[in-house]
Amino acid sequence: MLAGTEETDLTALTSKISDTEPRYSFFNYTHAADDGTETSSVVFIYTCPPGSKVKERMVYASFRRMVIGAASQAGGFEVAKKLEASSPSEITPDMIEEEFHPRQEQKQAFARPKRPGKN
């Protein structure tokens, strides 16, 4: 069942997702691509609060792949990222941004310890 088709920005996204029932959400995320151009990517978000009914959780978990395929085919889009969370509050703007632009960790060379007794 379709709960809504409202436009929202990334900061208000979590307020649009139910925190009492499992939900599938598709979000059109506009961001800068690696080459600097602005691009839109569809993000699929599956939320399943721990307090929801067991039967609902099982049904939503079972049909997740089918829903992505049917929505992609009917809407003519490709899902760029798939996210899963227990609660909508876990979905933050930083989390989505990091999915598309992961932080680069700088590796430091191993610093060999000094020999005992030497200064």
PDB file of C-alpha atoms in Angstrom:
ATOM      1  CA  MET A   1       0.000   0.000   0.000  1.00  0.00           C
ATOM      2  CA  LEU A   2       1.330   3.415  -0.959  1.00  0.00           C
ATOM      3  CA  ALA A   3       1.490   5.657   2.111  1.00  0.00           C
ATOM      4  CA  GLY A   4       2.452   8.848   0.301  1.00  0.00           C
ATOM      5  CA  THR A   5       4.295  10.533  -2.526  1.00  0.00           C
ATOM      6  CA  GLU A   6       5.339  13.758  -0.881  1.00  0.00           C
ATOM      7  CA  GLU A   7       8.406  15.736  -1.864  1.00  0.00           C
ATOM      8  CA  THR A   8      10.817  16.193   1.000  1.00  0.00           C
ATOM      9  CA  ASP A   9      14.402  17.161   1.561  1.00  0.00           C
ATOM     10  CA  LEU A  10      17.045  15.044   3.212  1.00  0.00           C
ATOM     11  CA  THR A  11      16.762  16.694   6.630  1.00  0.00           C
ATOM     12  CA  ALA A  12      12.992  16.079   6.861  1.00  0.00           C
ATOM     13  CA  LEU A  13      13.100  12.549   5.450  1.00  0.00           C
ATOM     14  CA  THR A  14      12.993  10.717   8.789  1.00  0.00           C
ATOM     15  CA  SER A  15       9.874  12.580   9.894  1.00  0.00           C
ATOM     16  CA  LYS A  16       8.010  11.214   6.841  1.00  0.00           C
ATOM     17  CA  ILE A  17       8.762   7.538   7.643  1.00  0.00           C
ATOM     18  CA  SER A  18       6.669   5.650  10.216  1.00  0.00           C
ATOM     19  CA  ASP A  19       8.527   4.726  13.401  1.00  0.00           C
ATOM     20  CA  THR A  20       5.916   2.145  14.448  1.00  0.00           C
ATOM     21  CA  GLU A  21       5.497   0.024  11.289  1.00  0.00           C
ATOM     22  CA  PRO A  22       7.904  -1.387   8.687  1.00  0.00           C
ATOM     23  CA  ARG A  23       8.230   0.778   5.576  1.00  0.00           C
ATOM     24  CA  TYR A  24       9.808   0.821   2.144  1.00  0.00           C
ATOM     25  CA  SER A  25      10.856   4.303   1.056  1.00  0.00           C
ATOM     26  CA  PHE A  26      12.324   5.548  -2.193  1.00  0.00           C
ATOM     27  CA  PHE A  27      14.206   8.833  -2.000  1.00  0.00           C
ATOM     28  CA  ASN A  28      15.539  10.767  -4.984  1.00  0.00           C
ATOM     29  CA  TYR A  29      18.867  12.084  -3.677  1.00  0.00           C
ATOM     30  CA  THR A  30      20.493  14.966  -5.563  1.00  0.00           C
ATOM     31  CA  HIS A  31      24.241  15.227  -5.029  1.00  0.00           C
ATOM     32  CA  ALA A  32      27.513  16.098  -6.717  1.00  0.00           C
ATOM     33  CA  ALA A  33      28.953  13.267  -8.788  1.00  0.00           C
ATOM     34  CA  ASP A  34      32.648  12.397  -8.784  1.00  0.00           C
ATOM     35  CA  ASP A  35      33.216  14.615 -11.822  1.00  0.00           C
ATOM     36  CA  GLY A  36      31.575  17.605 -10.084  1.00  0.00           C
ATOM     37  CA  THR A  37      28.285  17.583 -11.977  1.00  0.00           C
ATOM     38  CA  GLU A  38      24.991  17.467 -10.138  1.00  0.00           C
ATOM     39  CA  THR A  39      23.196  14.128 -10.395  1.00  0.00           C
ATOM     40  CA  SER A  40      20.167  12.376  -8.898  1.00  0.00           C
ATOM     41  CA  SER A  41      20.245   8.868  -7.495  1.00  0.00           C
ATOM     42  CA  VAL A  42      17.381   6.785  -6.122  1.00  0.00           C
ATOM     43  CA  VAL A  43      17.935   5.447  -2.616  1.00  0.00           C
ATOM     44  CA  PHE A  44      15.808   2.561  -1.314  1.00  0.00           C
ATOM     45  CA  ILE A  45      15.308   2.638   2.456  1.00  0.00           C
ATOM     46  CA  TYR A  46      13.840  -0.275   4.386  1.00  0.00           C
ATOM     47  CA  THR A  47      12.943   0.477   7.998  1.00  0.00           C
ATOM     48  CA  CYS A  48      11.694  -2.164  10.412  1.00  0.00           C
ATOM     49  CA  PRO A  49      11.104  -0.899  13.969  1.00  0.00           C
ATOM     50  CA  PRO A  50      11.634  -3.549  16.669  1.00  0.00           C
ATOM     51  CA  GLY A  51       8.213  -2.783  18.198  1.00  0.00           C
ATOM     52  CA  SER A  52       6.300  -3.643  15.012  1.00  0.00           C
ATOM     53  CA  LYS A  53       4.261  -6.823  14.665  1.00  0.00           C
ATOM     54  CA  VAL A  54       6.237  -9.984  13.892  1.00  0.00           C
ATOM     55  CA  LYS A  55       4.051 -10.865  10.900  1.00  0.00           C
ATOM     56  CA  GLU A  56       4.598  -7.385   9.382  1.00  0.00           C
ATOM     57  CA  ARG A  57       8.357  -7.686   9.820  1.00  0.00           C
ATOM     58  CA  MET A  58       8.399 -11.093   8.129  1.00  0.00           C
ATOM     59  CA  VAL A  59       6.245  -9.935   5.197  1.00  0.00           C
ATOM     60  CA  TYR A  60       8.269  -6.761   4.603  1.00  0.00           C
ATOM     61  CA  ALA A  61      11.580  -8.630   4.826  1.00  0.00           C
ATOM     62  CA  SER A  62      10.349 -11.305   2.390  1.00  0.00           C
ATOM     63  CA  PHE A  63       9.070  -8.913  -0.269  1.00  0.00           C
ATOM     64  CA  ARG A  64      11.871  -6.337  -0.207  1.00  0.00           C
ATOM     65  CA  ARG A  65      13.646  -7.575  -3.358  1.00  0.00           C
ATOM     66  CA  MET A  66      10.377  -7.930  -5.273  1.00  0.00           C
ATOM     67  CA  VAL A  67       9.285  -4.389  -4.342  1.00  0.00           C
ATOM     68  CA  ILE A  68      12.596  -2.935  -5.544  1.00  0.00           C
ATOM     69  CA  GLY A  69      12.308  -4.779  -8.850  1.00  0.00           C
ATOM     70  CA  ALA A  70       8.661  -3.871  -9.441  1.00  0.00           C
ATOM     71  CA  ALA A  71       9.138  -0.212  -8.543  1.00  0.00           C
ATOM     72  CA  SER A  72      12.261   0.070 -10.690  1.00  0.00           C
ATOM     73  CA  GLN A  73      10.522  -1.496 -13.661  1.00  0.00           C
ATOM     74  CA  ALA A  74       7.303   0.524 -13.311  1.00  0.00           C
ATOM     75  CA  GLY A  75       9.099   3.785 -12.564  1.00  0.00           C
ATOM     76  CA  GLY A  76      11.880   3.317 -15.089  1.00  0.00           C
ATOM     77  CA  PHE A  77      14.707   3.989 -12.638  1.00  0.00           C
ATOM     78  CA  GLU A  78      17.605   2.109 -11.092  1.00  0.00           C
ATOM     79  CA  VAL A  79      18.105   1.963  -7.334  1.00  0.00           C
ATOM     80  CA  ALA A  80      21.619   3.274  -6.662  1.00  0.00           C
ATOM     81  CA  LYS A  81      21.839   2.430  -2.951  1.00  0.00           C
ATOM     82  CA  LYS A  82      19.879   0.193  -0.582  1.00  0.00           C
ATOM     83  CA  LEU A  83      19.783   1.111   3.100  1.00  0.00           C
ATOM     84  CA  GLU A  84      18.284  -0.762   6.025  1.00  0.00           C
ATOM     85  CA  ALA A  85      17.560   0.583   9.507  1.00  0.00           C
ATOM     86  CA  SER A  86      15.667  -0.405  12.619  1.00  0.00           C
ATOM     87  CA  SER A  87      14.306   3.084  13.084  1.00  0.00           C
ATOM     88  CA  PRO A  88      13.880   6.107  10.801  1.00  0.00           C
ATOM     89  CA  SER A  89      16.028   8.119  13.220  1.00  0.00           C
ATOM     90  CA  GLU A  90      19.033   6.019  12.145  1.00  0.00           C
ATOM     91  CA  ILE A  91      18.782   7.481   8.633  1.00  0.00           C
ATOM     92  CA  THR A  92      20.736  10.724   8.774  1.00  0.00           C
ATOM     93  CA  PRO A  93      21.873  13.118   6.056  1.00  0.00           C
ATOM     94  CA  ASP A  94      25.487  12.230   6.923  1.00  0.00           C
ATOM     95  CA  MET A  95      24.759   8.498   6.533  1.00  0.00           C
ATOM     96  CA  ILE A  96      23.305   8.948   3.049  1.00  0.00           C
ATOM     97  CA  GLU A  97      26.085  11.346   2.023  1.00  0.00           C
ATOM     98  CA  GLU A  98      28.713   8.843   3.174  1.00  0.00           C
ATOM     99  CA  GLU A  99      27.058   6.080   1.103  1.00  0.00           C
ATOM    100  CA  PHE A 100      27.740   8.091  -2.053  1.00  0.00           C
ATOM    101  CA  HIS A 101      30.976   9.775  -1.004  1.00  0.00           C
ATOM    102  CA  PRO A 102      32.835   7.551   1.505  1.00  0.00           C
ATOM    103  CA  ARG A 103      35.433   9.221   3.643  1.00  0.00           C
ATOM    104  CA  GLN A 104      38.962   8.361   2.642  1.00  0.00           C
ATOM    105  CA  GLU A 105      41.018   6.992   5.489  1.00  0.00           C
ATOM    106  CA  GLN A 106      44.660   7.934   5.486  1.00  0.00           C
ATOM    107  CA  LYS A 107      46.809   4.997   6.388  1.00  0.00           C
ATOM    108  CA  GLN A 108      49.908   5.677   8.414  1.00  0.00           C
ATOM    109  CA  ALA A 109      53.017   3.594   8.058  1.00  0.00           C
ATOM    110  CA  PHE A 110      53.849   1.277  10.921  1.00  0.00           C
ATOM    111  CA  ALA A 111      56.039   3.055  13.464  1.00  0.00           C
ATOM    112  CA  ARG A 112      58.586   0.584  14.709  1.00  0.00           C
ATOM    113  CA  PRO A 113      58.908   0.757  18.515  1.00  0.00           C
ATOM    114  CA  LYS A 114      62.264   1.767  19.991  1.00  0.00           C
ATOM    115  CA  ARG A 115      64.464  -0.917  21.402  1.00  0.00           C
ATOM    116  CA  PRO A 116      64.321  -1.230  25.211  1.00  0.00           C
ATOM    117  CA  GLY A 117      67.123   0.638  26.971  1.00  0.00           C
ATOM    118  CA  LYS A 118      67.723   3.089  24.116  1.00  0.00           C
ATOM    119  CA  ASN A 119      66.687   6.728  24.235  1.00  0.00           C
TER     120      ASN A 119
END
